[in-house]
Amino acid sequence: MASSTTRDGVSEAQTGKKSKKTKSLVDESELLAVPDGWKEPSFTKDDNPRGLLEESSFATLFPKYREAYLKECWPLVEKALGESNIKATLDLIEGSITVCTTKKTYDPYAIVRARDLIKLLARSVPFEQAVRILQDDMACDIIKVGTLVRNRERFVKRRQRLIGPKGSTLKALELLTNCYVMVQGNTVSALGPFNGLKEVRKVVMDTMKNIHPIYNIKTLMIKRELSKDPDLRMQSWERFLPKFRHKNLAKRREPKKKSVKKEYTPFPPAQPESTVDKELATGEFFLRESVKKRKKMEEIKVKQAEALTKKQEERNKAFIPPKEKPLMKKTTKVPTEGKLDIEAIKEKVKKAKTKKLGAPPVNPGPPTSSTTGKKKKSKTKNKG
């Protein structure tokens, strides 16, 4: 009985643990699901009535070609930053923009947004798009692309691939991520929600690594459709997403010239044999000088004779006539599909002959006795 009670107790404890786990899982899933249309409450003056203790400022330089545009839109910039009590100054001599907080500034993050605004304006982003950074649900990302590819021509090609024909690829990326993307010089400026910026950075980095942006755009399109289904929110989407593999891999992965390391030996290599050693090995060292000279002269004469024969052969090559190709007679191809009608061909030949002669063909009969006799008589007369 005691054992049964203990077992029941254990089982109850295990079930209790399981139920707690399931409850915790359910709670986590509920926390992860953000209700539609939910927004974080905006930061007001009531949240920080005393303001900021220290003054903070940021400054950025802008290129010369951007000066005319900044002059035009500067009153609008001052007005937009004045709403969050931030002072902005434009220095055309140095070519810089400075933003700093004032005593009335209550939002501590406003200066960071102002810094991003002047960065975007310096990066050729139009004012209408750059002002959106002052909103709470907006962020920006400036991706430095110039140092990712060493070869300049290759970098220009990949950057153009990101833009696409007539900017179609960039437009598709903007629609899928809800971000504004600006490709300018060595940087890519993106402005939008945090999730979209993450996707934009991934696409840009992959494009610079020689992965075509169309692959990432396709995956984004599939993810967008899957997110609409509430049943698939808590499931993995790997089975739906396409898997792109590199097909243009090098056939020969091994290097052409393999450097084979020789086995290490502590002893130095043997010295090469001198001419005296070679003569001693062959026995020429002990011969007289007259015999040595005679041998050398014979060797020289043999080499000269070989050279002369080679030269003579090369000269004679010019006098050898080239081989002529045999003339090939044109032969009519006999049709092999059906059998030849020999009798019909014979009749055609006869008709052709009759047309030429102008009379019907007469079949010569066997020679008669009269004709033979006449021929014999004529022969005898000629003899006489």
mmCIF file of C-alpha atoms in Angstrom:
data_model
loop_
_atom_site.group_PDB
_atom_site.id
_atom_site.type_symbol
_atom_site.label_atom_id
_atom_site.label_comp_id
_atom_site.label_asym_id
_atom_site.label_seq_id
_atom_site.Cartn_x
_atom_site.Cartn_y
_atom_site.Cartn_z
ATOM 1 C CA MET A 1 0.000 0.000 0.000
ATOM 2 C CA ALA A 2 2.840 2.323 0.909
ATOM 3 C CA SER A 3 4.451 1.765 -2.477
ATOM 4 C CA SER A 4 1.235 2.580 -4.294
ATOM 5 C CA THR A 5 0.797 5.805 -2.361
ATOM 6 C CA THR A 6 4.349 6.846 -3.122
ATOM 7 C CA ARG A 7 3.852 6.070 -6.786
ATOM 8 C CA ASP A 8 0.637 8.081 -6.824
ATOM 9 C CA GLY A 9 2.429 10.942 -5.101
ATOM 10 C CA VAL A 10 5.241 10.878 -7.666
ATOM 11 C CA SER A 11 2.792 10.742 -10.528
ATOM 12 C CA GLU A 12 0.825 13.663 -9.108
ATOM 13 C CA ALA A 13 4.043 15.682 -8.674
ATOM 14 C CA GLN A 14 5.087 14.921 -12.271
ATOM 15 C CA THR A 15 1.694 15.912 -13.633
ATOM 16 C CA GLY A 16 1.844 19.101 -11.591
ATOM 17 C CA LYS A 17 5.241 19.964 -13.131
ATOM 18 C CA LYS A 18 3.940 19.239 -16.613
ATOM 19 C CA SER A 19 0.883 21.411 -16.114
ATOM 20 C CA LYS A 20 3.102 24.268 -14.887
ATOM 21 C CA LYS A 21 5.308 23.922 -17.964
ATOM 22 C CA THR A 22 2.340 23.997 -20.304
ATOM 23 C CA LYS A 23 0.931 27.032 -18.519
ATOM 24 C CA SER A 24 4.272 28.835 -18.790
ATOM 25 C CA LEU A 25 4.459 27.997 -22.518
ATOM 26 C CA VAL A 26 0.974 29.324 -23.094
ATOM 27 C CA ASP A 27 1.784 32.496 -21.210
ATOM 28 C CA GLU A 28 4.965 33.071 -23.262
ATOM 29 C CA SER A 29 3.089 32.606 -26.530
ATOM 30 C CA GLU A 30 0.469 35.081 -25.396
ATOM 31 C CA LEU A 31 3.173 37.584 -24.472
ATOM 32 C CA LEU A 32 4.908 37.212 -27.834
ATOM 33 C CA ALA A 33 1.723 37.877 -29.806
ATOM 34 C CA VAL A 34 1.422 41.673 -30.064
ATOM 35 C CA PRO A 35 -2.138 42.859 -30.648
ATOM 36 C CA ASP A 36 -2.833 44.567 -33.964
ATOM 37 C CA GLY A 37 -2.754 48.355 -33.967
ATOM 38 C CA TRP A 38 -0.852 48.571 -30.638
ATOM 39 C CA LYS A 39 1.523 51.513 -30.241
ATOM 40 C CA GLU A 40 3.871 52.493 -27.448
ATOM 41 C CA PRO A 41 2.652 55.595 -25.585
ATOM 42 C CA SER A 42 4.493 58.775 -26.601
ATOM 43 C CA PHE A 43 6.977 60.481 -24.240
ATOM 44 C CA THR A 44 5.455 63.718 -22.861
ATOM 45 C CA LYS A 45 6.664 66.583 -20.635
ATOM 46 C CA ASP A 46 4.878 65.042 -17.656
ATOM 47 C CA ASP A 47 7.264 62.079 -17.783
ATOM 48 C CA ASN A 48 10.293 64.391 -17.317
ATOM 49 C CA PRO A 49 9.107 67.797 -15.970
ATOM 50 C CA ARG A 50 12.556 68.986 -14.716
ATOM 51 C CA GLY A 51 14.293 68.565 -18.080
ATOM 52 C CA LEU A 52 17.900 67.524 -18.724
ATOM 53 C CA LEU A 53 20.870 68.292 -16.472
ATOM 54 C CA GLU A 54 23.632 68.419 -19.114
ATOM 55 C CA GLU A 55 23.738 69.832 -22.643
ATOM 56 C CA SER A 56 24.662 67.340 -25.376
ATOM 57 C CA SER A 57 25.416 68.051 -29.037
ATOM 58 C CA PHE A 58 26.306 66.250 -32.281
ATOM 59 C CA ALA A 59 27.848 67.548 -35.506
ATOM 60 C CA THR A 60 28.321 66.089 -39.008
ATOM 61 C CA LEU A 61 30.034 67.285 -42.173
ATOM 62 C CA PHE A 62 28.225 67.408 -45.519
ATOM 63 C CA PRO A 63 29.616 67.497 -49.099
ATOM 64 C CA LYS A 64 29.788 70.670 -51.190
ATOM 65 C CA TYR A 65 27.084 69.594 -53.681
ATOM 66 C CA ARG A 66 24.607 69.270 -50.786
ATOM 67 C CA GLU A 67 24.972 72.933 -49.738
ATOM 68 C CA ALA A 68 22.333 74.413 -52.082
ATOM 69 C CA TYR A 69 19.644 71.894 -51.034
ATOM 70 C CA LEU A 70 20.323 72.374 -47.306
ATOM 71 C CA LYS A 71 20.027 76.162 -47.705
ATOM 72 C CA GLU A 72 16.560 75.745 -49.213
ATOM 73 C CA CYS A 73 15.163 73.287 -46.659
ATOM 74 C CA TRP A 74 16.926 74.660 -43.566
ATOM 75 C CA PRO A 75 13.898 76.623 -42.240
ATOM 76 C CA LEU A 76 11.839 73.406 -42.354
ATOM 77 C CA VAL A 77 14.592 71.528 -40.482
ATOM 78 C CA GLU A 78 14.696 74.171 -37.742
ATOM 79 C CA LYS A 79 10.891 74.052 -37.443
ATOM 80 C CA ALA A 80 10.818 70.236 -37.169
ATOM 81 C CA LEU A 81 13.583 70.186 -34.516
ATOM 82 C CA GLY A 82 12.052 73.168 -32.669
ATOM 83 C CA GLU A 83 8.983 71.035 -31.829
ATOM 84 C CA SER A 84 11.210 68.793 -29.685
ATOM 85 C CA ASN A 85 13.149 71.863 -28.329
ATOM 86 C CA ILE A 86 16.432 71.134 -30.116
ATOM 87 C CA LYS A 87 18.634 73.857 -31.581
ATOM 88 C CA ALA A 88 20.224 73.322 -35.021
ATOM 89 C CA THR A 89 22.955 75.399 -36.701
ATOM 90 C CA LEU A 90 24.180 75.265 -40.310
ATOM 91 C CA ASP A 91 27.803 76.320 -40.918
ATOM 92 C CA LEU A 92 28.405 76.805 -44.650
ATOM 93 C CA ILE A 93 32.048 77.891 -44.203
ATOM 94 C CA GLU A 94 33.121 74.669 -42.483
ATOM 95 C CA GLY A 95 30.428 72.598 -44.228
ATOM 96 C CA SER A 96 28.910 71.151 -41.037
ATOM 97 C CA ILE A 97 25.545 70.805 -39.254
ATOM 98 C CA THR A 98 25.326 70.890 -35.447
ATOM 99 C CA VAL A 99 22.399 69.942 -33.188
ATOM 100 C CA CYS A 100 22.289 70.510 -29.414
ATOM 101 C CA THR A 101 19.789 70.307 -26.554
ATOM 102 C CA THR A 102 18.344 73.349 -24.763
ATOM 103 C CA LYS A 103 16.951 73.992 -21.278
ATOM 104 C CA LYS A 104 13.432 73.271 -22.531
ATOM 105 C CA THR A 105 14.311 69.835 -23.919
ATOM 106 C CA TYR A 106 12.557 67.122 -21.889
ATOM 107 C CA ASP A 107 12.941 64.038 -24.132
ATOM 108 C CA PRO A 108 16.457 62.557 -23.650
ATOM 109 C CA TYR A 109 16.233 60.502 -26.877
ATOM 110 C CA ALA A 110 15.293 63.521 -29.024
ATOM 111 C CA ILE A 111 18.933 64.511 -29.498
ATOM 112 C CA VAL A 112 19.717 61.023 -30.871
ATOM 113 C CA ARG A 113 16.879 61.364 -33.396
ATOM 114 C CA ALA A 114 18.177 64.828 -34.341
ATOM 115 C CA ARG A 115 21.656 63.340 -34.886
ATOM 116 C CA ASP A 116 20.162 60.698 -37.223
ATOM 117 C CA LEU A 117 18.246 63.412 -39.086
ATOM 118 C CA ILE A 118 21.358 65.454 -39.894
ATOM 119 C CA LYS A 119 23.220 62.268 -40.872
ATOM 120 C CA LEU A 120 20.497 61.368 -43.363
ATOM 121 C CA LEU A 121 20.413 64.903 -44.778
ATOM 122 C CA ALA A 122 24.192 64.766 -45.312
ATOM 123 C CA ARG A 123 23.791 61.379 -47.074
ATOM 124 C CA SER A 124 21.563 62.870 -49.842
ATOM 125 C CA VAL A 125 18.256 61.680 -48.322
ATOM 126 C CA PRO A 126 15.475 64.198 -49.123
ATOM 127 C CA PHE A 127 13.997 66.201 -46.232
ATOM 128 C CA GLU A 128 10.472 64.754 -46.712
ATOM 129 C CA GLN A 129 11.824 61.254 -45.936
ATOM 130 C CA ALA A 130 14.452 62.249 -43.342
ATOM 131 C CA VAL A 131 11.874 64.012 -41.102
ATOM 132 C CA ARG A 132 10.168 60.655 -40.477
ATOM 133 C CA ILE A 133 13.074 59.714 -38.171
ATOM 134 C CA LEU A 134 11.616 62.015 -35.490
ATOM 135 C CA GLN A 135 8.682 59.590 -35.094
ATOM 136 C CA ASP A 136 8.836 57.015 -32.269
ATOM 137 C CA ASP A 137 8.381 53.890 -34.417
ATOM 138 C CA MET A 138 11.039 54.891 -36.964
ATOM 139 C CA ALA A 139 14.775 54.195 -37.066
ATOM 140 C CA CYS A 140 17.601 54.543 -39.566
ATOM 141 C CA ASP A 141 20.589 52.480 -40.606
ATOM 142 C CA ILE A 142 23.552 53.716 -42.661
ATOM 143 C CA ILE A 143 25.318 50.697 -44.183
ATOM 144 C CA LYS A 144 28.925 51.292 -45.292
ATOM 145 C CA VAL A 145 29.434 49.319 -48.484
ATOM 146 C CA GLY A 146 32.589 50.805 -50.032
ATOM 147 C CA THR A 147 35.085 48.635 -48.125
ATOM 148 C CA LEU A 148 33.291 45.295 -48.658
ATOM 149 C CA VAL A 149 34.535 44.759 -52.249
ATOM 150 C CA ARG A 150 38.164 45.416 -53.185
ATOM 151 C CA ASN A 151 37.812 45.702 -56.956
ATOM 152 C CA ARG A 152 36.134 48.998 -57.901
ATOM 153 C CA GLU A 153 34.522 47.738 -61.120
ATOM 154 C CA ARG A 154 33.053 44.736 -59.304
ATOM 155 C CA PHE A 155 31.743 47.005 -56.547
ATOM 156 C CA VAL A 156 29.974 49.269 -59.088
ATOM 157 C CA LYS A 157 28.362 46.242 -60.771
ATOM 158 C CA ARG A 158 27.050 44.849 -57.479
ATOM 159 C CA ARG A 159 25.775 48.238 -56.375
ATOM 160 C CA GLN A 160 23.916 48.570 -59.681
ATOM 161 C CA ARG A 161 22.516 45.057 -59.166
ATOM 162 C CA LEU A 162 21.044 46.239 -55.856
ATOM 163 C CA ILE A 163 19.308 49.140 -57.618
ATOM 164 C CA GLY A 164 18.136 46.978 -60.531
ATOM 165 C CA PRO A 165 16.900 48.001 -64.004
ATOM 166 C CA LYS A 166 15.194 51.402 -63.647
ATOM 167 C CA GLY A 167 15.298 50.969 -59.840
ATOM 168 C CA SER A 168 12.861 48.023 -59.874
ATOM 169 C CA THR A 169 14.818 45.850 -57.400
ATOM 170 C CA LEU A 170 15.144 48.719 -54.910
ATOM 171 C CA LYS A 171 11.440 49.517 -55.241
ATOM 172 C CA ALA A 172 10.495 45.874 -54.554
ATOM 173 C CA LEU A 173 12.734 45.876 -51.464
ATOM 174 C CA GLU A 174 11.098 49.089 -50.208
ATOM 175 C CA LEU A 175 7.591 47.646 -50.642
ATOM 176 C CA LEU A 176 8.424 44.403 -48.823
ATOM 177 C CA THR A 177 10.271 46.000 -45.876
ATOM 178 C CA ASN A 178 8.254 49.261 -45.577
ATOM 179 C CA CYS A 179 11.552 51.154 -45.583
ATOM 180 C CA TYR A 180 12.989 53.982 -47.637
ATOM 181 C CA VAL A 181 16.346 52.950 -49.149
ATOM 182 C CA MET A 182 18.837 55.369 -50.697
ATOM 183 C CA VAL A 183 21.951 54.097 -52.489
ATOM 184 C CA GLN A 184 24.512 56.919 -52.701
ATOM 185 C CA GLY A 185 28.269 56.591 -53.205
ATOM 186 C CA ASN A 186 29.861 54.184 -50.728
ATOM 187 C CA THR A 187 26.844 53.982 -48.378
ATOM 188 C CA VAL A 188 23.256 52.707 -48.345
ATOM 189 C CA SER A 189 20.901 54.730 -46.151
ATOM 190 C CA ALA A 190 17.737 52.975 -44.927
ATOM 191 C CA LEU A 191 14.840 54.508 -42.970
ATOM 192 C CA GLY A 192 11.887 52.580 -41.544
ATOM 193 C CA PRO A 193 10.752 50.151 -38.803
ATOM 194 C CA PHE A 194 13.302 47.977 -36.979
ATOM 195 C CA ASN A 195 12.261 44.656 -38.569
ATOM 196 C CA GLY A 196 12.462 46.172 -42.051
ATOM 197 C CA LEU A 197 15.909 47.642 -41.405
ATOM 198 C CA LYS A 198 17.176 44.234 -40.355
ATOM 199 C CA GLU A 199 16.005 42.709 -43.657
ATOM 200 C CA VAL A 200 17.429 45.601 -45.704
ATOM 201 C CA ARG A 201 20.863 45.184 -44.101
ATOM 202 C CA LYS A 202 20.830 41.450 -44.826
ATOM 203 C CA VAL A 203 19.897 41.978 -48.494
ATOM 204 C CA VAL A 204 22.560 44.684 -48.971
ATOM 205 C CA MET A 205 25.331 42.617 -47.340
ATOM 206 C CA ASP A 206 24.411 39.519 -49.352
ATOM 207 C CA THR A 207 24.414 41.528 -52.585
ATOM 208 C CA MET A 208 27.947 42.713 -51.850
ATOM 209 C CA LYS A 209 28.897 39.063 -51.210
ATOM 210 C CA ASN A 210 27.768 38.229 -54.789
ATOM 211 C CA ILE A 211 24.337 36.824 -53.838
ATOM 212 C CA HIS A 212 21.656 38.216 -56.131
ATOM 213 C CA PRO A 213 19.003 40.299 -54.289
ATOM 214 C CA ILE A 214 16.168 38.509 -56.119
ATOM 215 C CA TYR A 215 16.690 35.422 -53.910
ATOM 216 C CA ASN A 216 16.215 37.413 -50.704
ATOM 217 C CA ILE A 217 13.238 39.276 -52.215
ATOM 218 C CA LYS A 218 11.583 35.948 -53.008
ATOM 219 C CA THR A 219 11.994 34.749 -49.400
ATOM 220 C CA LEU A 220 10.581 38.057 -48.122
ATOM 221 C CA MET A 221 7.518 37.654 -50.340
ATOM 222 C CA ILE A 222 6.898 34.142 -48.987
ATOM 223 C CA LYS A 223 7.339 35.330 -45.386
ATOM 224 C CA ARG A 224 4.874 38.136 -45.986
ATOM 225 C CA GLU A 225 2.214 35.660 -47.163
ATOM 226 C CA LEU A 226 2.907 33.241 -44.289
ATOM 227 C CA SER A 227 2.595 35.988 -41.652
ATOM 228 C CA LYS A 228 -1.022 36.557 -42.708
ATOM 229 C CA ASP A 229 -1.993 33.049 -41.568
ATOM 230 C CA PRO A 230 -2.525 33.014 -37.739
ATOM 231 C CA ASP A 231 -2.059 29.205 -37.500
ATOM 232 C CA LEU A 232 1.516 29.399 -38.877
ATOM 233 C CA ARG A 233 2.708 32.171 -36.551
ATOM 234 C CA MET A 234 4.116 29.799 -33.919
ATOM 235 C CA GLN A 235 5.525 27.263 -36.427
ATOM 236 C CA SER A 236 8.867 27.204 -38.232
ATOM 237 C CA TRP A 237 8.763 28.396 -41.846
ATOM 238 C CA GLU A 238 11.825 26.549 -43.092
ATOM 239 C CA ARG A 239 9.797 24.022 -45.087
ATOM 240 C CA PHE A 240 8.106 26.837 -47.033
ATOM 241 C CA LEU A 241 11.171 28.957 -47.699
ATOM 242 C CA PRO A 242 13.234 28.217 -50.844
ATOM 243 C CA LYS A 243 16.758 26.853 -50.464
ATOM 244 C CA PHE A 244 19.133 28.414 -52.964
ATOM 245 C CA ARG A 245 22.442 26.685 -53.589
ATOM 246 C CA HIS A 246 25.497 27.898 -55.470
ATOM 247 C CA LYS A 247 25.503 26.004 -58.771
ATOM 248 C CA ASN A 248 28.477 27.713 -60.385
ATOM 249 C CA LEU A 249 31.082 26.137 -58.123
ATOM 250 C CA ALA A 250 34.569 25.520 -59.483
ATOM 251 C CA LYS A 251 34.893 22.036 -60.965
ATOM 252 C CA ARG A 252 38.503 21.740 -59.908
ATOM 253 C CA ARG A 253 38.859 22.627 -56.269
ATOM 254 C CA GLU A 254 42.419 21.399 -55.996
ATOM 255 C CA PRO A 255 45.184 23.853 -56.990
ATOM 256 C CA LYS A 256 46.869 23.409 -60.328
ATOM 257 C CA LYS A 257 50.411 23.448 -58.922
ATOM 258 C CA LYS A 258 50.648 21.338 -55.807
ATOM 259 C CA SER A 259 53.608 22.139 -53.588
ATOM 260 C CA VAL A 260 54.701 18.773 -52.211
ATOM 261 C CA LYS A 261 56.838 19.095 -49.102
ATOM 262 C CA LYS A 262 59.914 16.921 -49.074
ATOM 263 C CA GLU A 263 60.738 14.775 -46.099
ATOM 264 C CA TYR A 264 62.968 16.516 -43.603
ATOM 265 C CA THR A 265 66.505 15.167 -43.456
ATOM 266 C CA PRO A 266 69.122 16.562 -41.060
ATOM 267 C CA PHE A 267 71.974 15.774 -43.510
ATOM 268 C CA PRO A 268 72.884 18.272 -46.269
ATOM 269 C CA PRO A 269 72.543 17.191 -49.930
ATOM 270 C CA ALA A 270 75.503 15.477 -51.626
ATOM 271 C CA GLN A 271 77.965 17.669 -53.560
ATOM 272 C CA PRO A 272 77.689 17.519 -57.381
ATOM 273 C CA GLU A 273 80.418 15.569 -59.173
ATOM 274 C CA SER A 274 83.237 17.601 -60.698
ATOM 275 C CA THR A 275 84.699 17.017 -64.185
ATOM 276 C CA VAL A 276 87.698 15.186 -62.655
ATOM 277 C CA ASP A 277 85.390 12.801 -60.801
ATOM 278 C CA LYS A 278 83.430 12.093 -64.006
ATOM 279 C CA GLU A 279 86.682 11.419 -65.911
ATOM 280 C CA LEU A 280 87.870 9.081 -63.175
ATOM 281 C CA ALA A 281 84.574 7.164 -63.303
ATOM 282 C CA THR A 282 84.751 6.702 -67.109
ATOM 283 C CA GLY A 283 88.554 6.132 -67.208
ATOM 284 C CA GLU A 284 89.314 9.157 -69.448
ATOM 285 C CA PHE A 285 91.511 10.699 -66.754
ATOM 286 C CA PHE A 286 94.278 8.166 -67.392
ATOM 287 C CA LEU A 287 94.358 8.660 -71.191
ATOM 288 C CA ARG A 288 97.001 10.737 -72.992
ATOM 289 C CA GLU A 289 96.282 14.298 -74.079
ATOM 290 C CA SER A 290 96.574 13.392 -77.770
ATOM 291 C CA VAL A 291 93.943 10.657 -77.362
ATOM 292 C CA LYS A 292 91.661 13.049 -75.434
ATOM 293 C CA LYS A 293 91.946 15.684 -78.171
ATOM 294 C CA ARG A 294 91.192 13.077 -80.854
ATOM 295 C CA LYS A 295 88.082 11.963 -78.963
ATOM 296 C CA LYS A 296 86.864 15.550 -78.592
ATOM 297 C CA MET A 297 87.383 16.220 -82.305
ATOM 298 C CA GLU A 298 85.445 13.053 -83.202
ATOM 299 C CA GLU A 299 82.555 14.141 -80.973
ATOM 300 C CA ILE A 300 82.535 17.606 -82.560
ATOM 301 C CA LYS A 301 82.528 16.077 -86.076
ATOM 302 C CA VAL A 302 79.585 13.782 -85.181
ATOM 303 C CA LYS A 303 77.591 16.765 -83.860
ATOM 304 C CA GLN A 304 78.404 18.779 -87.008
ATOM 305 C CA ALA A 305 77.254 15.927 -89.235
ATOM 306 C CA GLU A 306 73.956 15.640 -87.322
ATOM 307 C CA ALA A 307 73.379 19.387 -87.623
ATOM 308 C CA LEU A 308 74.086 19.295 -91.383
ATOM 309 C CA THR A 309 71.620 16.443 -91.946
ATOM 310 C CA LYS A 310 68.915 18.295 -90.015
ATOM 311 C CA LYS A 311 69.489 21.483 -92.045
ATOM 312 C CA GLN A 312 69.401 19.530 -95.305
ATOM 313 C CA GLU A 313 66.102 17.886 -94.327
ATOM 314 C CA GLU A 314 64.553 21.268 -93.532
ATOM 315 C CA ARG A 315 65.714 22.659 -96.929
ATOM 316 C CA ASN A 316 64.361 19.631 -98.818
ATOM 317 C CA LYS A 317 60.935 20.080 -97.214
ATOM 318 C CA ALA A 318 60.327 23.114 -99.470
ATOM 319 C CA PHE A 319 60.821 20.963 -102.623
ATOM 320 C CA ILE A 320 58.387 18.209 -101.599
ATOM 321 C CA PRO A 321 55.173 18.683 -103.654
ATOM 322 C CA PRO A 322 51.946 18.811 -101.674
ATOM 323 C CA LYS A 323 49.503 15.943 -101.914
ATOM 324 C CA GLU A 324 46.662 16.740 -104.273
ATOM 325 C CA LYS A 325 43.169 15.727 -103.383
ATOM 326 C CA PRO A 326 41.571 13.245 -105.849
ATOM 327 C CA LEU A 327 38.764 14.633 -107.978
ATOM 328 C CA MET A 328 35.459 13.267 -106.817
ATOM 329 C CA LYS A 329 32.869 12.686 -109.532
ATOM 330 C CA LYS A 330 29.369 13.796 -108.736
ATOM 331 C CA THR A 331 27.191 10.753 -108.438
ATOM 332 C CA THR A 332 23.460 10.877 -108.506
ATOM 333 C CA LYS A 333 21.899 9.378 -105.459
ATOM 334 C CA VAL A 334 19.754 6.373 -106.207
ATOM 335 C CA PRO A 335 16.454 6.413 -104.353
ATOM 336 C CA THR A 336 16.455 3.591 -101.867
ATOM 337 C CA GLU A 337 12.882 3.948 -100.736
ATOM 338 C CA GLY A 338 11.185 1.851 -103.457
ATOM 339 C CA LYS A 339 12.381 -0.805 -105.951
ATOM 340 C CA LEU A 340 13.432 0.315 -109.459
ATOM 341 C CA ASP A 341 11.046 -0.465 -112.318
ATOM 342 C CA ILE A 342 13.503 -1.641 -115.009
ATOM 343 C CA GLU A 343 10.873 -2.271 -117.706
ATOM 344 C CA ALA A 344 9.506 1.265 -117.396
ATOM 345 C CA ILE A 345 13.050 2.680 -117.817
ATOM 346 C CA LYS A 346 13.568 0.507 -120.985
ATOM 347 C CA GLU A 347 10.335 1.796 -122.515
ATOM 348 C CA LYS A 348 11.393 5.413 -121.820
ATOM 349 C CA VAL A 349 14.753 4.773 -123.597
ATOM 350 C CA LYS A 350 13.001 3.248 -126.661
ATOM 351 C CA LYS A 351 10.611 6.177 -126.920
ATOM 352 C CA ALA A 352 13.532 8.600 -126.795
ATOM 353 C CA LYS A 353 15.289 6.769 -129.649
ATOM 354 C CA THR A 354 12.175 6.721 -131.856
ATOM 355 C CA LYS A 355 11.694 10.448 -131.408
ATOM 356 C CA LYS A 356 15.268 11.099 -132.570
ATOM 357 C CA LEU A 357 15.059 8.825 -135.659
ATOM 358 C CA GLY A 358 11.494 9.830 -136.591
ATOM 359 C CA ALA A 359 10.413 6.194 -137.389
ATOM 360 C CA PRO A 360 9.195 3.270 -135.352
ATOM 361 C CA PRO A 361 11.883 0.856 -134.244
ATOM 362 C CA VAL A 362 12.209 -2.332 -136.418
ATOM 363 C CA ASN A 363 13.373 -5.472 -134.711
ATOM 364 C CA PRO A 364 15.993 -7.092 -136.993
ATOM 365 C CA GLY A 365 15.150 -10.776 -137.522
ATOM 366 C CA PRO A 366 17.559 -13.705 -137.903
ATOM 367 C CA PRO A 367 19.892 -13.579 -140.965
ATOM 368 C CA THR A 368 18.359 -15.396 -144.057
ATOM 369 C CA SER A 369 20.131 -17.576 -146.630
ATOM 370 C CA SER A 370 19.652 -15.001 -149.447
ATOM 371 C CA THR A 371 21.442 -12.270 -147.605
ATOM 372 C CA THR A 372 24.290 -14.542 -146.680
ATOM 373 C CA GLY A 373 24.632 -15.750 -150.254
ATOM 374 C CA LYS A 374 24.809 -12.202 -151.630
ATOM 375 C CA LYS A 375 27.529 -11.312 -149.206
ATOM 376 C CA LYS A 376 29.573 -14.364 -150.219
ATOM 377 C CA LYS A 377 29.241 -13.533 -153.953
ATOM 378 C CA SER A 378 30.385 -10.002 -153.452
ATOM 379 C CA LYS A 379 33.440 -11.255 -151.634
ATOM 380 C CA THR A 380 34.350 -13.670 -154.483
ATOM 381 C CA LYS A 381 34.007 -10.924 -157.117
ATOM 382 C CA ASN A 382 36.321 -8.672 -155.222
ATOM 383 C CA LYS A 383 38.928 -11.447 -155.054
ATOM 384 C CA GLY A 384 38.771 -12.031 -158.827
#
